[in-house]
XYZ file of N, CA, C and O in Angstrom:
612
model
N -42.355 -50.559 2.493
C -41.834 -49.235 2.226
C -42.616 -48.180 2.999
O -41.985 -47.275 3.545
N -44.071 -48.235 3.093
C -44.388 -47.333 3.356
C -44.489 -47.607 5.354
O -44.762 -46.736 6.181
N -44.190 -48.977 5.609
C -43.900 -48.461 7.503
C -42.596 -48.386 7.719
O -42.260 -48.549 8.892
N -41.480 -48.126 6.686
C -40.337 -47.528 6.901
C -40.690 -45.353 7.045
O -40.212 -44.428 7.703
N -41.743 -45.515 6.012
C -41.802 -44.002 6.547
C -42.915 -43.502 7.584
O -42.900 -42.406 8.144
N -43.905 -44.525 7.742
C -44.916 -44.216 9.071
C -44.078 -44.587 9.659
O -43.263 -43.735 9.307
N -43.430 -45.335 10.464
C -42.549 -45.279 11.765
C -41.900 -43.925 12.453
O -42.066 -43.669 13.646
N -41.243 -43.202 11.675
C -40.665 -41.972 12.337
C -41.918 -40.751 12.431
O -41.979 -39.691 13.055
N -42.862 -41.445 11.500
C -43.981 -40.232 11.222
C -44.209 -40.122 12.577
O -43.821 -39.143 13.214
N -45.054 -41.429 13.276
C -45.741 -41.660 14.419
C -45.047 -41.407 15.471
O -45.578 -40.795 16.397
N -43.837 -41.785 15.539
C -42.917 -41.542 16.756
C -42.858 -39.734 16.870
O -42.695 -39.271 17.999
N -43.005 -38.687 15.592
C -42.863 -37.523 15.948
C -44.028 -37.015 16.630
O -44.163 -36.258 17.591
N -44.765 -37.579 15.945
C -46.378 -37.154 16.200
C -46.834 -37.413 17.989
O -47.498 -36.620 18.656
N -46.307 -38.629 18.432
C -46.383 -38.603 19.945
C -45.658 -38.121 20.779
O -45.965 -38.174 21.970
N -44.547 -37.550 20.359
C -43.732 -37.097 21.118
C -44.271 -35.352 21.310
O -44.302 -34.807 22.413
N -44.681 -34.633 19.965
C -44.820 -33.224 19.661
C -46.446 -33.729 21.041
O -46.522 -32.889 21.938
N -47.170 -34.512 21.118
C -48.333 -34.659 21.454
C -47.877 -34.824 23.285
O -48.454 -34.128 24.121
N -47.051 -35.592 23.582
C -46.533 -35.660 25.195
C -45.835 -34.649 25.549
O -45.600 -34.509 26.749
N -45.448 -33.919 24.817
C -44.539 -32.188 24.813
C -45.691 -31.203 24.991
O -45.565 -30.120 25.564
N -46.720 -31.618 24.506
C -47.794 -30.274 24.336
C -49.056 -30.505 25.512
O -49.780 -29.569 25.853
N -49.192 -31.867 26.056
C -49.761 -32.520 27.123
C -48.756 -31.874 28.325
O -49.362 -31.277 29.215
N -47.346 -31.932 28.433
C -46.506 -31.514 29.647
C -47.101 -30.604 29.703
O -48.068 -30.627 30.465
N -46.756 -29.103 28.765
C -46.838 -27.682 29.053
C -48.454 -27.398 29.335
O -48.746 -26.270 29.731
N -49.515 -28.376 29.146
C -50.396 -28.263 29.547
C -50.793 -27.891 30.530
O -51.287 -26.783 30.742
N -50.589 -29.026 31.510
C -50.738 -30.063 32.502
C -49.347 -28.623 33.784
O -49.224 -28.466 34.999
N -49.014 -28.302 33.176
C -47.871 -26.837 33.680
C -46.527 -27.639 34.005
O -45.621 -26.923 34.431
N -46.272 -28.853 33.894
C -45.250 -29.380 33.882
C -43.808 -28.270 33.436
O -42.837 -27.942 34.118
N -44.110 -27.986 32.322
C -43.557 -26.907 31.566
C -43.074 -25.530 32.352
O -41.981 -24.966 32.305
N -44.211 -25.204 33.054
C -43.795 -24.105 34.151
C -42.361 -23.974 35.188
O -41.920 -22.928 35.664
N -41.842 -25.269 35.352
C -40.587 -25.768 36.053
C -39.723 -25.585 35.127
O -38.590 -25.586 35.606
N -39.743 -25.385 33.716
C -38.448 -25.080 32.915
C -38.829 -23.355 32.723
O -39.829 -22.642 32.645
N -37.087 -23.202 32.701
C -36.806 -21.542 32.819
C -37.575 -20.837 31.715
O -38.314 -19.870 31.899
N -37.187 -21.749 29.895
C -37.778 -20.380 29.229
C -37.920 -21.188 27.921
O -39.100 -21.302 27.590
N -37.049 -21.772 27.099
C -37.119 -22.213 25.677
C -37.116 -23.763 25.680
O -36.119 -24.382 26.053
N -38.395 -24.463 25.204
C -37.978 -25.977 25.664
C -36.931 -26.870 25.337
O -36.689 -27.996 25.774
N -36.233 -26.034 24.323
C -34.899 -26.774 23.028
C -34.150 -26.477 23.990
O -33.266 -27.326 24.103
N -34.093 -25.810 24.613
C -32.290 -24.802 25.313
C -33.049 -24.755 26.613
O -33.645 -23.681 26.701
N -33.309 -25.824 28.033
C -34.077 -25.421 29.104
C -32.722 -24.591 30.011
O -32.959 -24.199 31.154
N -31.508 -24.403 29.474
C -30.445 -24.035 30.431
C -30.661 -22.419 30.298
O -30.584 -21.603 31.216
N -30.864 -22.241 29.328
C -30.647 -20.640 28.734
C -32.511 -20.099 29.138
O -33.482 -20.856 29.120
N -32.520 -18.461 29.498
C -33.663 -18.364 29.593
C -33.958 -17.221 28.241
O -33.051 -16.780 27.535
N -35.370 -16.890 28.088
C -35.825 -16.090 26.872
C -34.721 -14.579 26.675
O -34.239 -14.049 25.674
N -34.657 -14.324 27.843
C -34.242 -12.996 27.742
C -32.747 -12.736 27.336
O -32.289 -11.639 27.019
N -31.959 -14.099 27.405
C -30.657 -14.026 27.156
C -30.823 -14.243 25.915
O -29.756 -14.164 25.307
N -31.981 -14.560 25.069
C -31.785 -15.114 23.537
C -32.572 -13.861 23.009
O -33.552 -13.918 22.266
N -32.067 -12.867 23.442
C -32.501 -11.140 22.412
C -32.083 -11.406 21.289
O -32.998 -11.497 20.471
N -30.881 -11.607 20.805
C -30.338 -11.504 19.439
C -31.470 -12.286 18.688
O -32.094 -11.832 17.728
N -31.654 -13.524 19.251
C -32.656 -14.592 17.970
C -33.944 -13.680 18.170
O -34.887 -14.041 17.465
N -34.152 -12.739 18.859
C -35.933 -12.520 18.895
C -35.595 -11.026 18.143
O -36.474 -10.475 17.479
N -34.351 -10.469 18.294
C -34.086 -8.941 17.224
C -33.752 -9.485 15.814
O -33.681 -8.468 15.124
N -33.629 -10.032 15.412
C -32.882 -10.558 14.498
C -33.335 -12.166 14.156
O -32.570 -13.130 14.135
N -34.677 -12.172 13.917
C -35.369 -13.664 13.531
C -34.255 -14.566 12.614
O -33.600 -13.888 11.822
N -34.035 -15.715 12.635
C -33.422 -16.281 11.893
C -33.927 -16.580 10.197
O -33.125 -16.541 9.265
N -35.183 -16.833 10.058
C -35.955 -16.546 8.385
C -36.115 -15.764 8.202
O -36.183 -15.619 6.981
N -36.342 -14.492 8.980
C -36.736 -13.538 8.541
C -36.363 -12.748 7.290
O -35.163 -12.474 7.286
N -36.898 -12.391 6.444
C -36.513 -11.318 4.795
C -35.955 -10.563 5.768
O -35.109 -11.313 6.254
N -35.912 -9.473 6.379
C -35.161 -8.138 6.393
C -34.127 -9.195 7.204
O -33.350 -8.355 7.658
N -33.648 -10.396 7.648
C -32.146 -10.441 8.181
C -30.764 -9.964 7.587
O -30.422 -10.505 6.536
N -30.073 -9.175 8.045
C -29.019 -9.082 7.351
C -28.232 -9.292 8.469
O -28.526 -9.270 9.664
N -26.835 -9.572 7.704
C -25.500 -9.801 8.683
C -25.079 -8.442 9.422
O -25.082 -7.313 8.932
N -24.668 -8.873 10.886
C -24.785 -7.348 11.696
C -23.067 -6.557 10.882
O -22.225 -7.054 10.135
N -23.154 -5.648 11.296
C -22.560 -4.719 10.395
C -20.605 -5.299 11.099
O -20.457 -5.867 12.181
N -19.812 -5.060 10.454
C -18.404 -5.627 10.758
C -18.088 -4.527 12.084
O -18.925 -3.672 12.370
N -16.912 -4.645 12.774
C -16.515 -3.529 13.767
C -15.806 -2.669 13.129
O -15.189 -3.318 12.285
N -15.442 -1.196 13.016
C -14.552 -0.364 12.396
C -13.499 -1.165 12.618
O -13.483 -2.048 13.476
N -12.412 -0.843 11.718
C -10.601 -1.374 11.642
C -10.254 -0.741 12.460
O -10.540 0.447 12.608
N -9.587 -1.384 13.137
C -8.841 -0.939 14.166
C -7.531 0.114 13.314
O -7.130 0.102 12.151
N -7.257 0.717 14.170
C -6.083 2.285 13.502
C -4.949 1.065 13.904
O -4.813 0.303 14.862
N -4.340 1.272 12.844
C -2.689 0.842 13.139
C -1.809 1.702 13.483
O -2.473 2.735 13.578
N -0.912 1.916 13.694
C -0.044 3.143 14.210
C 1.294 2.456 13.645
O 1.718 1.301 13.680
N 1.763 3.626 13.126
C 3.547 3.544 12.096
C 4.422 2.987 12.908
O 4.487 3.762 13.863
N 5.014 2.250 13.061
C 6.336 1.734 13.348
C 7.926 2.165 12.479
O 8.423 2.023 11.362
N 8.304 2.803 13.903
C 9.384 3.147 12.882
C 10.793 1.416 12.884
O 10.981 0.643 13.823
N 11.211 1.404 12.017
C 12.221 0.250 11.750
C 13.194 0.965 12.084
O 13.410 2.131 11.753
N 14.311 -0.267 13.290
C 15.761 0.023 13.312
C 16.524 0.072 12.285
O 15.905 -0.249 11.271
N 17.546 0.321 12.111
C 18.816 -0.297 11.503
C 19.025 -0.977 11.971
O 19.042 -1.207 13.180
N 19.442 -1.960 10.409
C 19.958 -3.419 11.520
C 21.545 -2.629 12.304
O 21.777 -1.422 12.229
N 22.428 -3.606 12.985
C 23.223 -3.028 13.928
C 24.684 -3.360 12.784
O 24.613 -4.470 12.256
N 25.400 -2.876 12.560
C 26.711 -3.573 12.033
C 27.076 -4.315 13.086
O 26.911 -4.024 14.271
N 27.735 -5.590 12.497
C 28.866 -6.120 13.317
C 29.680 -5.641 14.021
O 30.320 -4.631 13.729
N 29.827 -6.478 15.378
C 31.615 -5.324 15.843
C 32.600 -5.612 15.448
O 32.437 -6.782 15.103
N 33.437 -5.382 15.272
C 34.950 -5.592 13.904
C 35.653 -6.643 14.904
O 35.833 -6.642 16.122
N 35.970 -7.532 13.875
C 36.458 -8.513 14.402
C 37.985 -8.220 15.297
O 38.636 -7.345 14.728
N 38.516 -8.642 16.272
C 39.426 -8.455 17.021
C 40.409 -8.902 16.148
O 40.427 -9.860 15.376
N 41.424 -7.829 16.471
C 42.794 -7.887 15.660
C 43.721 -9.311 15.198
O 42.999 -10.202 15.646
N 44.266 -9.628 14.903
C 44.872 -10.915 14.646
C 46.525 -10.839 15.074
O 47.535 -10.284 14.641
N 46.143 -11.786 16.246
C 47.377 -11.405 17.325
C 48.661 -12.007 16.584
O 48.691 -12.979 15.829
N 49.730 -11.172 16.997
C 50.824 -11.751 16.547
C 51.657 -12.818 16.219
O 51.769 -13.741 17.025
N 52.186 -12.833 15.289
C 52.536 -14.562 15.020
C 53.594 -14.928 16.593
O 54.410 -14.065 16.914
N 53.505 -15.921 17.257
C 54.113 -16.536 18.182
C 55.424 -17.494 17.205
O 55.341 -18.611 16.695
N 56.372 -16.681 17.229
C 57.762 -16.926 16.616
C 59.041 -16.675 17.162
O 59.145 -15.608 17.767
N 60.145 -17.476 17.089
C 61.563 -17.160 17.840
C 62.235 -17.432 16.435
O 62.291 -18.424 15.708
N 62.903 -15.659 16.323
C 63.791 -15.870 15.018
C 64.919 -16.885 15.551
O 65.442 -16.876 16.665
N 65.133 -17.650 14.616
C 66.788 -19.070 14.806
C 67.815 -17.906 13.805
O 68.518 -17.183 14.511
N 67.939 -17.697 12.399
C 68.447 -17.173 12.062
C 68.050 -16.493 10.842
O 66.856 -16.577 10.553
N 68.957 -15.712 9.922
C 68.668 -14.521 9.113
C 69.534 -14.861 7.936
O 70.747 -14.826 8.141
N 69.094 -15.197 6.686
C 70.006 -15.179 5.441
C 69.880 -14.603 4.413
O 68.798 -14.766 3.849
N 70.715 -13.871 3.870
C 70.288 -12.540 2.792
C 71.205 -12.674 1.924
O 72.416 -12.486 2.039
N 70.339 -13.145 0.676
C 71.253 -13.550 -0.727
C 71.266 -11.455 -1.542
O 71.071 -10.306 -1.145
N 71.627 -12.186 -2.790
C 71.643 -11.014 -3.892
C 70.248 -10.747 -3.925
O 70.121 -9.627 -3.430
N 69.097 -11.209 -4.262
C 67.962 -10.698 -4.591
C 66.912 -10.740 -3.708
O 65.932 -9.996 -3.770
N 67.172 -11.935 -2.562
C 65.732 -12.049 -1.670
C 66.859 -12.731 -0.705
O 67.974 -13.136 -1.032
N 66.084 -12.739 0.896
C 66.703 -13.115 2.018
C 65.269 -14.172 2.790
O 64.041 -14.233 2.727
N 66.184 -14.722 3.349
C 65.481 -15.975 4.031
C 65.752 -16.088 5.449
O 66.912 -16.007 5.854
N 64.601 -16.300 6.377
C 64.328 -16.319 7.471
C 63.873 -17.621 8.164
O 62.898 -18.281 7.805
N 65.093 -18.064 9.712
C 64.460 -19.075 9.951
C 63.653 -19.434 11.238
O 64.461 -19.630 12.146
N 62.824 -19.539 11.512
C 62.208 -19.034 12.785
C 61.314 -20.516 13.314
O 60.627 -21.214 12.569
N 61.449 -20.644 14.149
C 60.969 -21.915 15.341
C 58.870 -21.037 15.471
O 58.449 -20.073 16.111
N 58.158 -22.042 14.500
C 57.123 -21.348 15.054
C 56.421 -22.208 16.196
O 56.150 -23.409 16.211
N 56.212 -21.221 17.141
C 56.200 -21.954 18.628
C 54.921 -22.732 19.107
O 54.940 -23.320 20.189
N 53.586 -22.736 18.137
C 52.342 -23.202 18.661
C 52.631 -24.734 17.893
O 51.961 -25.738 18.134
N 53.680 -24.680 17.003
C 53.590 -26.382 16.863
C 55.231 -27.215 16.867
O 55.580 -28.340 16.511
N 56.076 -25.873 17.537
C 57.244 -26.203 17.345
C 58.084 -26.772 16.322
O 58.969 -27.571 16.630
N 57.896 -26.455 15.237
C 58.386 -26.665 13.801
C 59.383 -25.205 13.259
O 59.094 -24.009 13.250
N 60.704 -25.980 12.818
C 61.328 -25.085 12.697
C 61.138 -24.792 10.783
O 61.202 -25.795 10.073
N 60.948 -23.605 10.205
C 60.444 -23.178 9.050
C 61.826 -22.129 8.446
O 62.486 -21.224 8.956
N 61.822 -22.665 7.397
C 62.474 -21.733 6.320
C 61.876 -20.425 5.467
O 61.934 -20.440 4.237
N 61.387 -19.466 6.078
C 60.321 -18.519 5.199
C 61.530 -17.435 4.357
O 62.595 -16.904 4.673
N 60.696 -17.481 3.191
C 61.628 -16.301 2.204
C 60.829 -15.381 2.266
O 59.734 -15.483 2.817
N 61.394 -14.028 1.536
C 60.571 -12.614 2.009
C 59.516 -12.831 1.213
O 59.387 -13.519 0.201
N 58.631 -12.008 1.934
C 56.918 -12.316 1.342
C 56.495 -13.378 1.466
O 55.445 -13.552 0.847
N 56.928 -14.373 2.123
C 55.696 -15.311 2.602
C 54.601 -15.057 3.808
O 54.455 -14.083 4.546
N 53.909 -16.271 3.726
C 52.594 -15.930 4.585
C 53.130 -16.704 6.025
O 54.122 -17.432 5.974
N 52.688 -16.572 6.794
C 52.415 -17.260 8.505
C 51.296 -16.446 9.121
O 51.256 -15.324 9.623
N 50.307 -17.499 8.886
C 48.904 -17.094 9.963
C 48.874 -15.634 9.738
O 48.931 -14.728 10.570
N 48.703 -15.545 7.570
C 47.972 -14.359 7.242
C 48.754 -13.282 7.587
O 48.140 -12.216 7.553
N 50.152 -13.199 7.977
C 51.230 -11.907 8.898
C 52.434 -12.181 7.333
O 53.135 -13.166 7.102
N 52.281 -10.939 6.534
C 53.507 -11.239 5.523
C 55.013 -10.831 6.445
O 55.218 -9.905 7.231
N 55.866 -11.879 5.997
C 57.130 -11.582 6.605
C 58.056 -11.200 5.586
O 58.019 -11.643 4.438
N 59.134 -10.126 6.144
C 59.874 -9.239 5.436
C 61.159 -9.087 6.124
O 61.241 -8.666 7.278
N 62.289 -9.477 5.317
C 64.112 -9.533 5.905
C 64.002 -8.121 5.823
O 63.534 -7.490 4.875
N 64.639 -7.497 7.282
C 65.074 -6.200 7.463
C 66.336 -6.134 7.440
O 66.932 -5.267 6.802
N 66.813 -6.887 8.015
C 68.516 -6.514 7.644
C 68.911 -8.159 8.452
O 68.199 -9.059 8.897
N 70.451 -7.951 8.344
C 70.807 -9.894 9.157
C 70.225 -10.035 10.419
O 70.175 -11.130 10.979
N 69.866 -9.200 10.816
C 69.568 -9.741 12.441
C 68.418 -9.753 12.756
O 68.015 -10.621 13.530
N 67.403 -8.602 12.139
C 66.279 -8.551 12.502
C 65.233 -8.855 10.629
O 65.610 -8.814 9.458
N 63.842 -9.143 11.315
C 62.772 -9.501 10.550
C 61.164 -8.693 11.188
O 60.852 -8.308 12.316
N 60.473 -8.686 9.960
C 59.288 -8.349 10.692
C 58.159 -8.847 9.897
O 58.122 -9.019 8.679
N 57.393 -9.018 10.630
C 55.921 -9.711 9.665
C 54.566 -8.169 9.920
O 54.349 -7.632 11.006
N 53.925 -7.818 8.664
C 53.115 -7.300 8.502
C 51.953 -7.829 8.376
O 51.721 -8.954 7.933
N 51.080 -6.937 8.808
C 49.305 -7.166 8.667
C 48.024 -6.324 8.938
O 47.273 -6.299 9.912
N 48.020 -5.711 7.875
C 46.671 -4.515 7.914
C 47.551 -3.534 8.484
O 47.209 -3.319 9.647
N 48.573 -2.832 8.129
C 49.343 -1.505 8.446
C 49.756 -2.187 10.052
O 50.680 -1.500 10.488
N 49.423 -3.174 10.952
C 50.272 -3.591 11.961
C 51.809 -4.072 11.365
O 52.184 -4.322 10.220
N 52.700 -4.084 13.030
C 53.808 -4.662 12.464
C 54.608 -4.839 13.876
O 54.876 -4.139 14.853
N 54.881 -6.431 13.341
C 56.138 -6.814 14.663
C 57.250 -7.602 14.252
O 57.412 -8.547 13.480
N 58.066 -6.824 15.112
C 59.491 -7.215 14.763
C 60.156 -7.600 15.466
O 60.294 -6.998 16.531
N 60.986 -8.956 15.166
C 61.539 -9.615 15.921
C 62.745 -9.637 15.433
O 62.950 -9.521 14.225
N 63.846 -9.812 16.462
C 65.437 -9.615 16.493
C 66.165 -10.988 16.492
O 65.478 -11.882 16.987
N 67.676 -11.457 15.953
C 68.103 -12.560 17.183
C 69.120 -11.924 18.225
O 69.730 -10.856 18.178
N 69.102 -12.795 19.050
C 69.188 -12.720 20.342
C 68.597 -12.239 21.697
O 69.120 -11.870 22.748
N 67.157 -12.399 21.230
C 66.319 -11.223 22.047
C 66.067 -11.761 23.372
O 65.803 -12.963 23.400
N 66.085 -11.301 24.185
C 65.976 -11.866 25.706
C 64.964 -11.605 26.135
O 64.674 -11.942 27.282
């Protein structure tokens, strides 16, 4: 037990003793300045010699003032741009039938070529359609309005 702890004793003891023989001997004179740090010289290590590391009066050096922030003013966010109108239904009136109470309209709708039976007030692609008289029809949407005839060339 006890040359588990003379071993490192002795090894410090000759080494602190061949360290203190160099700087003797001026060996030492060939290094710049601190024998721990031979890269760095004394004068660059002011802080450790103003400011001892044990020393009682050390205190932590003082923080930097806060930097000033300056106000930012915030945009508005932007509204949306209004969505583009909702183009007209693509329809060829076929024909026009008008009972006692409600009239019926028959019209070829042309993006899938299906011919449709619509009565008044139905929907097509959100456009309400409305019998104007036997010949003509019109479909509404948001105060728009188009009207289609038969026989229209």
């Amino acid at each position: 037990m006890t040359r588990r702890i003379l071993r490192p004793v002795i090894a410090l003891i000759c080494s602190v003793m061949v360290w203190t023989a160099a700087m003797a001997d001026g060996a030492g004179e060939t290094a710049v300045g601190a024998p721990f740090f031979p890269q760095m010289s004394l004068e660059a290590m002011t802080a450790m010699r103003e400011r001892p590391l044990f020393a009682p009066s050390r205190q932590t050096p003082a923080p930097p003032p806060p930097a000033m922030v300056q106000p930012v003013a915030i945009a508005e966010p932007m509204a949306p741009p209004p969505a583009p109108p909702l183009p007209e239904p693509a329809v060829r009136l076929v024909g026009v039938t008008i009972g006692d109470q409600t009239g019926f309209a028959i019209i070829e709708h042309q993006p899938t070529g299906e011919v449709l039976r619509m009565e008044d007030g139905a929907l097509l692609d959100r456009w309400v359609l409305s019998v104007v008289d036997a010949r003509t029809i019109a479909f509404e949407h948001e105060g728009r309005r188009a009207v289609y005839a038969l026989f229209e060339r």
